Short mmCIF file of C-alpha atoms in Angstrom, two decimals:
data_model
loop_
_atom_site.label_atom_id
_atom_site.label_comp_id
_atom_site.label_asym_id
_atom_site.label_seq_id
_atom_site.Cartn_x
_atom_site.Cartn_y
_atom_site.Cartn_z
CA UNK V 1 0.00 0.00 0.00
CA UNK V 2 1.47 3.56 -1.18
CA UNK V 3 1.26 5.70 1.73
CA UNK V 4 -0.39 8.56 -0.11
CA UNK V 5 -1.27 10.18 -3.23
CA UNK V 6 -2.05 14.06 -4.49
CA UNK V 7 -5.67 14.03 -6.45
CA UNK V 8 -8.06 16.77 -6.26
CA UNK V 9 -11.91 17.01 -6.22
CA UNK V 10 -14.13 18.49 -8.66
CA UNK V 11 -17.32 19.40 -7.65
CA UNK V 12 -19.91 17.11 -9.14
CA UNK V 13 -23.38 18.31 -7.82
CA UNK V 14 -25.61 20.86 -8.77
CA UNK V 15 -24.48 23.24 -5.85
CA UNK V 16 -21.13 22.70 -6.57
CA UNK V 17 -20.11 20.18 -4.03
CA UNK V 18 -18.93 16.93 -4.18
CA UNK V 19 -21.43 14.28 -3.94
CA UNK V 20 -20.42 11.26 -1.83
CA UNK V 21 -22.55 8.06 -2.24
CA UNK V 22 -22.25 5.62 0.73
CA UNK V 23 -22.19 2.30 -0.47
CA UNK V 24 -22.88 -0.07 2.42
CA UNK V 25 -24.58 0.47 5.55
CA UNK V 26 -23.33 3.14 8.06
CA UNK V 27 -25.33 4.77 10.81
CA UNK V 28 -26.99 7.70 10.27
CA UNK V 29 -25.76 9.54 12.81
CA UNK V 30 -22.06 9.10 11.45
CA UNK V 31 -23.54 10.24 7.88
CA UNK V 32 -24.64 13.27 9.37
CA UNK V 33 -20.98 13.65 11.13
CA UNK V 34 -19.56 13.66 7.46
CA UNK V 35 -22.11 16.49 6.54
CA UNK V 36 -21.21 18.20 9.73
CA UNK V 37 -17.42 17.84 9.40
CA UNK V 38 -16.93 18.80 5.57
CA UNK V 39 -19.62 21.15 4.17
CA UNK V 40 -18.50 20.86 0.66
CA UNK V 41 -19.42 17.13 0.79
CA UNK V 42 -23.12 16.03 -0.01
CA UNK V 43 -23.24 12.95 1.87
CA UNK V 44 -26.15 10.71 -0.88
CA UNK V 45 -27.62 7.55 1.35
CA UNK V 46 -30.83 5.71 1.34
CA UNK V 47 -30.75 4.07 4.74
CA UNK V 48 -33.78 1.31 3.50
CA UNK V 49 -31.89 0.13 0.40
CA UNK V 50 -28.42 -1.07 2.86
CA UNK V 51 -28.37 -4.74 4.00
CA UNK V 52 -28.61 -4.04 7.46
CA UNK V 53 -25.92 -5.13 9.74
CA UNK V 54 -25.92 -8.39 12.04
CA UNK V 55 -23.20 -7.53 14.26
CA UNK V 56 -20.23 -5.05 14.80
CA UNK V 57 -17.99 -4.37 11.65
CA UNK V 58 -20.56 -6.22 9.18
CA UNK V 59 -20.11 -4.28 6.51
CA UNK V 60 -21.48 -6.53 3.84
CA UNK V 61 -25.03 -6.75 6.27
CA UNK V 62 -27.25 -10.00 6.34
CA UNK V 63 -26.87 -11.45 2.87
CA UNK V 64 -30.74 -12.92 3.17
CA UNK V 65 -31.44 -9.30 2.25
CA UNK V 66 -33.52 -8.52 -1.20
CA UNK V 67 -33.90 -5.92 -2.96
CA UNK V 68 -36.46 -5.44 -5.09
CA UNK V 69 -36.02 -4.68 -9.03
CA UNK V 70 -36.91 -0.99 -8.15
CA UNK V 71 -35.14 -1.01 -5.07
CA UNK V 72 -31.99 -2.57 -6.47
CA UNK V 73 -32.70 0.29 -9.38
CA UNK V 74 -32.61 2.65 -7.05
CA UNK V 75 -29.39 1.63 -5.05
CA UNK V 76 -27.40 1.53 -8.45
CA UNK V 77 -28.78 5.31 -9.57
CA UNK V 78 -27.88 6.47 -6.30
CA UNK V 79 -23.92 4.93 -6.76
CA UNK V 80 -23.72 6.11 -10.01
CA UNK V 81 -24.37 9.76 -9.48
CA UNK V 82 -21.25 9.76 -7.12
CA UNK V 83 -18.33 11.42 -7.19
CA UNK V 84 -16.88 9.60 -4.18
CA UNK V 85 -18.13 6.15 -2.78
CA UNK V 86 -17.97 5.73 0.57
CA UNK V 87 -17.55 1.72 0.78
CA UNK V 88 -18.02 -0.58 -1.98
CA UNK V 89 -21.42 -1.23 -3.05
CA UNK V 90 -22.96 -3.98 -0.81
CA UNK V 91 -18.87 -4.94 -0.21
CA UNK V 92 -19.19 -6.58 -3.73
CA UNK V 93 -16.29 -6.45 -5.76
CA UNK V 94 -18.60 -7.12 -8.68
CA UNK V 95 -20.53 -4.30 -7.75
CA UNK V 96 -17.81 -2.26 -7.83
CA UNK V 97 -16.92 -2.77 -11.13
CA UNK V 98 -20.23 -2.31 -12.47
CA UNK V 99 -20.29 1.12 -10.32
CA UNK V 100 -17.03 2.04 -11.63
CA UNK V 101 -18.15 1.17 -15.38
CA UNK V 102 -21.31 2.85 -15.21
CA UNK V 103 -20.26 5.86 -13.75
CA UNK V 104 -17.56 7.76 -14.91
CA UNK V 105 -17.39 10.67 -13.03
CA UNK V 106 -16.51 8.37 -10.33
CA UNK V 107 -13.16 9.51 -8.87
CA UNK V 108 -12.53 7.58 -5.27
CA UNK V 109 -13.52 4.93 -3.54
CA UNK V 110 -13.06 4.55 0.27
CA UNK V 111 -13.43 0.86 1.44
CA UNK V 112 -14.20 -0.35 4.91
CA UNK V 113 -11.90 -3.13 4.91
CA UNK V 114 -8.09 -2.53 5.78
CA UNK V 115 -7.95 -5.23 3.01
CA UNK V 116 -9.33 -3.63 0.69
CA UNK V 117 -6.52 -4.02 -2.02
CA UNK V 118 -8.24 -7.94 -2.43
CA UNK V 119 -11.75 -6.43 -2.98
CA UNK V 120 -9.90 -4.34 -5.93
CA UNK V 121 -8.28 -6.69 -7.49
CA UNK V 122 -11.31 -9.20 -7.35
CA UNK V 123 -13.40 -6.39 -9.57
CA UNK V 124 -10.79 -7.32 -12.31
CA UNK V 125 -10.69 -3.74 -13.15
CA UNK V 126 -8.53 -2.78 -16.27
CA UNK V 127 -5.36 -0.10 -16.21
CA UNK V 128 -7.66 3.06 -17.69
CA UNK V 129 -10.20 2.75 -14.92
CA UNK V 130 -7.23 1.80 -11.95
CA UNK V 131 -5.84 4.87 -13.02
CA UNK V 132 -8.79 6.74 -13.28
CA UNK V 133 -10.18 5.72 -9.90
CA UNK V 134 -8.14 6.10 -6.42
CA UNK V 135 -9.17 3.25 -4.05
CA UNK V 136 -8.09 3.79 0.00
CA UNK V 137 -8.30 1.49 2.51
CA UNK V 138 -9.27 1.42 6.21
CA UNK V 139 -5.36 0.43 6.76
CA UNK V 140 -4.32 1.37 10.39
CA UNK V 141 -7.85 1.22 12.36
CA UNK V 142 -7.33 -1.92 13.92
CA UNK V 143 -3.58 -1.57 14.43
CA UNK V 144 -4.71 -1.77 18.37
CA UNK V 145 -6.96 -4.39 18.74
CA UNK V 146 -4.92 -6.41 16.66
CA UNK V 147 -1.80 -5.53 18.22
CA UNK V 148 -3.46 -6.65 21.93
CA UNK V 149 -4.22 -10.21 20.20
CA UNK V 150 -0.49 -10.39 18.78
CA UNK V 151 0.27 -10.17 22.37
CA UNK V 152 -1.77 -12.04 24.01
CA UNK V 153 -1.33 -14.95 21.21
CA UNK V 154 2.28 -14.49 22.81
CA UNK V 155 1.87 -14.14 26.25
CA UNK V 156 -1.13 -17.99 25.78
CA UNK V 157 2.09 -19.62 24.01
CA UNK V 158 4.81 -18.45 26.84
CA UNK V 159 2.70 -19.36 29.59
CA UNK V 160 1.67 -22.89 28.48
CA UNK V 161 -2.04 -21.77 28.22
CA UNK V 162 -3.09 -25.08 26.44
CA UNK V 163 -1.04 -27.33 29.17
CA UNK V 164 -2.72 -25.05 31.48
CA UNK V 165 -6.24 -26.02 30.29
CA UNK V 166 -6.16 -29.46 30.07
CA UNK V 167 -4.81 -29.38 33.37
CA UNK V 168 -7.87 -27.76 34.45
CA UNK V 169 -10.15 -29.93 32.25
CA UNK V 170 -8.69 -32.56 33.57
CA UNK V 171 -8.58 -31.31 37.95
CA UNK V 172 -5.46 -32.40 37.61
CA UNK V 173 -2.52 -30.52 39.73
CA UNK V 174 0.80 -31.58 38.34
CA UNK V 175 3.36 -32.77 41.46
CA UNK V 176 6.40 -31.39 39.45
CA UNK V 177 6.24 -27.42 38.53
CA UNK V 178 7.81 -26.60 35.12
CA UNK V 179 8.92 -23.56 33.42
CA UNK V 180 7.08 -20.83 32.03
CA UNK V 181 8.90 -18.05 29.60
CA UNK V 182 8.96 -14.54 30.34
CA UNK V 183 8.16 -12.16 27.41
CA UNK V 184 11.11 -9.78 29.10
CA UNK V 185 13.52 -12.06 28.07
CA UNK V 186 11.98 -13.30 24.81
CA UNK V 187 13.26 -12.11 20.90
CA UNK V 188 9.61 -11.19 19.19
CA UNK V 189 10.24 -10.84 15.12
CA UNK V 190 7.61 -8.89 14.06
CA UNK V 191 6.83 -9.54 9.77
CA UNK V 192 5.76 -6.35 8.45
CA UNK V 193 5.81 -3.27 9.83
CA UNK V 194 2.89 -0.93 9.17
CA UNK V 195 0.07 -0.12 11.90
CA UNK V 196 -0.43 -3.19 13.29
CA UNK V 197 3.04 -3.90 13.28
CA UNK V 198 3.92 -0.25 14.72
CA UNK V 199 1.66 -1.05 17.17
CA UNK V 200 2.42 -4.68 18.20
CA UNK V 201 6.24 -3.00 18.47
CA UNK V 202 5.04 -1.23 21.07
CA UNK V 203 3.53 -3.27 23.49
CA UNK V 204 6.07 -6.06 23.04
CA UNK V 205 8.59 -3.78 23.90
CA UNK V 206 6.78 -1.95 26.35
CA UNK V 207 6.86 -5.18 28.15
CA UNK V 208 10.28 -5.71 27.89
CA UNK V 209 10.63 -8.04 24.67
CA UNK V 210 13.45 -7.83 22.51
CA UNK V 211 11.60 -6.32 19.39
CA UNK V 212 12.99 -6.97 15.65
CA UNK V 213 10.99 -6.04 12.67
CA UNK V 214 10.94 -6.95 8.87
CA UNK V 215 9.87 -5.59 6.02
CA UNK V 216 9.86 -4.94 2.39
CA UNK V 217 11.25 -1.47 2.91
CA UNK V 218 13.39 -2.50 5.37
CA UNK V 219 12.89 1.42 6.81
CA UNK V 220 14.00 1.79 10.86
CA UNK V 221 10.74 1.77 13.28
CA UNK V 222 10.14 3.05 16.99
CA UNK V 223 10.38 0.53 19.71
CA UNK V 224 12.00 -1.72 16.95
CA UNK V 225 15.92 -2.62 17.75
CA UNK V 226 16.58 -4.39 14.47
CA UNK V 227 15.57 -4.29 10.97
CA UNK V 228 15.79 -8.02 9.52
CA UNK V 229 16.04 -8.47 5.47
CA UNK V 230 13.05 -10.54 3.90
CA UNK V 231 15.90 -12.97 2.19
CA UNK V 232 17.44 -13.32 5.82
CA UNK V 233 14.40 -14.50 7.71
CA UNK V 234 15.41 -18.48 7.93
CA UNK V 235 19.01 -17.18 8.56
CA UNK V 236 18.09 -15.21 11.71
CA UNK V 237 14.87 -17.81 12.88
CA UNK V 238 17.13 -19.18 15.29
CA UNK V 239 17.48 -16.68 17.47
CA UNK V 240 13.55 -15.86 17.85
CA UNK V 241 11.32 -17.31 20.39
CA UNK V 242 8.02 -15.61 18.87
CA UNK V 243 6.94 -14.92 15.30
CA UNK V 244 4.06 -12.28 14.86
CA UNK V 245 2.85 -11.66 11.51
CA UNK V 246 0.91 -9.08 10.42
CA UNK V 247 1.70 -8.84 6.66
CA UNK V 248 -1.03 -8.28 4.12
CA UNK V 249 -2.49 -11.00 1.41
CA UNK V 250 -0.61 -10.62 -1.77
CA UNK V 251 0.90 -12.59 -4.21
CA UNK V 252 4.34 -11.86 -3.11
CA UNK V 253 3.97 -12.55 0.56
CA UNK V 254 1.57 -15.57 0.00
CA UNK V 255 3.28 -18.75 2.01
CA UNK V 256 6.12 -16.52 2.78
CA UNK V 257 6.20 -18.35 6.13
CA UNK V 258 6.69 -21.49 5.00
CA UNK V 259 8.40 -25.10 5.94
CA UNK V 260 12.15 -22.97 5.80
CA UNK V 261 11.48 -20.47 7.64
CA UNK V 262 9.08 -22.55 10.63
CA UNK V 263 11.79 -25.34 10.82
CA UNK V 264 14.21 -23.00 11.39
CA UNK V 265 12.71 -20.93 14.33
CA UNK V 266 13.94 -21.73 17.89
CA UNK V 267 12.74 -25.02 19.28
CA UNK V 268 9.00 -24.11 20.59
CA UNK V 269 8.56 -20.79 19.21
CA UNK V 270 5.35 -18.89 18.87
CA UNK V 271 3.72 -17.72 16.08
CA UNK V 272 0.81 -15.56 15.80
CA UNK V 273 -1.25 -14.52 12.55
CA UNK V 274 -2.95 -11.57 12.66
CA UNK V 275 -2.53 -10.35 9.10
CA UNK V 276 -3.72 -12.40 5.87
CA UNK V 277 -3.79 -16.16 6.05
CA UNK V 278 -2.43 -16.97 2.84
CA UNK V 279 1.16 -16.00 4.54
CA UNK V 280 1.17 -18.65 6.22
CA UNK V 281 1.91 -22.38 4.51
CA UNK V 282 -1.03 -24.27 6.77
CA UNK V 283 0.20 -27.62 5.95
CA UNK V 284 3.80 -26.39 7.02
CA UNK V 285 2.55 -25.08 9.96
CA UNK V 286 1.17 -28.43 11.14
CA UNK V 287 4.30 -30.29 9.93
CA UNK V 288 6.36 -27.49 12.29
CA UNK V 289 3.90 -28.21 15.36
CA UNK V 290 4.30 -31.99 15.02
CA UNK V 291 8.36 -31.29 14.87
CA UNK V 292 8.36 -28.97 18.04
CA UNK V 293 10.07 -25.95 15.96
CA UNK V 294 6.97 -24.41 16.70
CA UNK V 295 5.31 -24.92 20.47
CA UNK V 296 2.23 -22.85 20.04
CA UNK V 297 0.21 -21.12 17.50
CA UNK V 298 -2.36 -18.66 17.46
CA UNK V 299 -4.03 -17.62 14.40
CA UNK V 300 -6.90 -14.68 14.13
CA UNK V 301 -6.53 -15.38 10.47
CA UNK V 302 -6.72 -18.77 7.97
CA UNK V 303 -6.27 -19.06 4.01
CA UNK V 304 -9.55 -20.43 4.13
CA UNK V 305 -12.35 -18.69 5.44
CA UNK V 306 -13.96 -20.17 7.43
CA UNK V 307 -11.12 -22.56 8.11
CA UNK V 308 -12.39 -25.67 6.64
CA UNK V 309 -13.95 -28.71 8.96
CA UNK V 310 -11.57 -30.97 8.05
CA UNK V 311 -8.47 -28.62 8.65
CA UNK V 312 -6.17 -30.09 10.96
CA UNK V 313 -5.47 -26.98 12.80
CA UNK V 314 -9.12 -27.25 14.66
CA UNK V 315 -7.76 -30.17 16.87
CA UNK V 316 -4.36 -29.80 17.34
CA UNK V 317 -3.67 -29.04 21.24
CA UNK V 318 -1.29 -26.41 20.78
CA UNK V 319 -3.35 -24.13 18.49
CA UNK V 320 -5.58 -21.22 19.36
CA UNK V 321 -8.13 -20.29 16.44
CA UNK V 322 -9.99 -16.69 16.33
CA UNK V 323 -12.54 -16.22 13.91
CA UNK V 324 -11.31 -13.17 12.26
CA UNK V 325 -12.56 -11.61 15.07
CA UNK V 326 -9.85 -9.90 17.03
CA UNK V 327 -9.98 -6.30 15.21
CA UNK V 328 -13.52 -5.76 16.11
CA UNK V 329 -14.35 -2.83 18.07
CA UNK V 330 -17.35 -1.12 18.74
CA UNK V 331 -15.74 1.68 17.75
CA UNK V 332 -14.36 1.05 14.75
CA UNK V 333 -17.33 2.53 12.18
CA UNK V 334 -16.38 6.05 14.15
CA UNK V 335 -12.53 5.70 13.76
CA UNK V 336 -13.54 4.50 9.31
CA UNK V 337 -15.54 7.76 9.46
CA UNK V 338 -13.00 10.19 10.75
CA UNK V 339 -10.31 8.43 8.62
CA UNK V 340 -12.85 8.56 5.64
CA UNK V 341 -13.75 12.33 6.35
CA UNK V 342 -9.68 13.53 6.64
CA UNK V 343 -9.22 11.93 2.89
CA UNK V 344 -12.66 13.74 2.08
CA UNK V 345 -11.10 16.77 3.07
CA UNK V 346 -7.60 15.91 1.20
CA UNK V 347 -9.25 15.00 -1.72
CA UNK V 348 -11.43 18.30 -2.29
CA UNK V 349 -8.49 20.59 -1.45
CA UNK V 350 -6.16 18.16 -3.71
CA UNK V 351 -4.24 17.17 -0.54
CA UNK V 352 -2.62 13.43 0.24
CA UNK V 353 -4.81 10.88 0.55
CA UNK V 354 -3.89 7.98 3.42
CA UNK V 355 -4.20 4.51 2.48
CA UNK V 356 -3.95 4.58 -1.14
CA UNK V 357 -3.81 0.39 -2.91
CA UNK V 358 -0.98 0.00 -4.75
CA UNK V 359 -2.40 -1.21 -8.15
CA UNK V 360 0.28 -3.72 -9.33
CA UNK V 361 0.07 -6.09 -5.96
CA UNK V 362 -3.05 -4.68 -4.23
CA UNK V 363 -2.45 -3.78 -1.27
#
């Protein structure tokens, strides 16, 4: 993801401001904060033509939702008069690409979804209309939620949490003691380094961790006390007792932690997942578990989703499994809006837009 980019909005409506279609359910009373916050925004919604949501962060709402023919006539007018969408029509990447081709005043779409770059690159758009319409992401709103997961996915795999529950499942209160790590004198590699990343940096080292980081850029972060090359990740896996990786779903980083770099990590090292699940090789992972190079595993994330029945993950004793779920926050459609409503204002004074998908490996 490019950390910015310079466009500038031309007033579409009839009174000279720009008109701003939301595209997916979002609560009135933060539409009205948009209209309140930027003035030369008219904020378009129908609040009866949204699938409404089921529970906290559901952007795509209940999916036994119908429209009818006028209805769904409606929704697709109101899109399609836009010169901004905020979210992607019903979170369909076919939807966006019928908005996009049907509308060509359309200049920017803000998505929901920190992973937006996927829903992009599903709407098979082609190079005129990439270029001609600026996608953002939500990138950065969940950086603390899912850094608290990274380290408590740490702190369950240091402190024996699964010995500890089938110790309890079982009443059973062991006559010898054993050992239990201590995060202050653990190495914690952290695999990419934007907000989640950031973030996870600082609470690991807050606590004392030894913090190293790694990333494509390679660029020097806060609370971080080494950069690590991609190409040297196996070399230096040896020295880390806890892998957290936050990296994003792309074809370059897809199985990037694979059997190399997981047999190569000390002896019962951690590794939590709390970016895309395709980073991780699964059937490595299971391999490493069964070997001992890695002790515990804690994964928010899975390639599949949801992880298939018959995935071997569900039952193995020394894996945790989160539903996607650790980024939720009930205050997460407030912190999209005020993100959403800075890039409004960047993009109608031709200002730097946050978040902007990289077009050539969406993300």
């Amino acid at each position: 993801m490019t950390d910015d980019a310079t466009t500038r909005g031309e007033p579409g409506g009839g009174d000279g401001r720009v008109r701003v279609a939301v595209g997916s359910w979002v609560d009135e009373e933060l539409c009205r904060l948009i209209e309140e916050s930027e003035p030369r925004a008219e904020v378009l919604r129908r609040q009866d033509l949204y699938r409404p949501m089921r529970f906290p962060a559901d952007h795509g709402g209940d999916p036994a939702f119908e429209r009818s023919e006028r209805q769904q006539r409606e929704f697709e007018e109101l899109v399609d008069s836009a010169d901004v969408l905020y979210g992607i029509p019903d979170t369909d990447p076919a939807q966006l690409r019928r908005t996009v081709r049907a509308n060509p005043r359309l200049r920017w779409v803000q998505t929901m979804a920190a992973g937006g770059g996927a829903q992009l690159k599903a709407a098979g758009l082609d190079r005129e209309e990439l270029d001609r319409v600026v996608v953002t992401t939500s990138a950065g709103i969940h950086g603390e939620p899912l850094a608290e997961f990274a380290l408590f996915g740490v702190l369950a795999g240091a402190k024996g949490l699964p010995r500890l529950e089938r110790d309890r499942a079982e009443r059973n209160w062991p006559q010898r003691r054993w050992l239990m790590s201590q995060l202050s004198e653990m190495t914690v590699l952290i695999l990419g380094m934007g907000g989640i990343g950031r973030a996870a940096a600082a609470k690991f080292s807050a606590l004392g961790a030894r913090v190293w980081g790694a990333s494509r850029s390679g660029r020097p972060a806060e609370h971080v006390e080494a950069m690590v090359p991609l190409e040297d990740l196996a070399r230096v896996a040896g020295e880390v007792d806890a892998l957290v990786v936050t990296l994003p779903g792309t074809e370059s980083t897809e199985g990037l932690v694979g059997a190399e770099l997981l047999g190569a990590l000390r002896p019962g090292a951690v590794l939590v997942n709390v970016g895309r699940g395709t980073v991780v090789d699964e059937p490595a992972l299971v391999r490493a578990l069964e070997a001992g190079s890695v002790g515990f595993a804690a994964l928010d994330v899975t390639a599949r989703e949801p992880l298939p029945q018959d995935s071997p993950l569900w039952n193995h004793p020394q894996v945790l499994i989160s539903p996607h779920n650790a980024a939720l926050s009930e205050h997460e459609p407030r912190r999209i809006t005020e993100l959403f409503i800075e890039n409004l204002r960047a993009f109608i004074d031709g200002g730097r837009l946050r978040n902007v998908v990289d077009t050539v490996e969406f993300y």
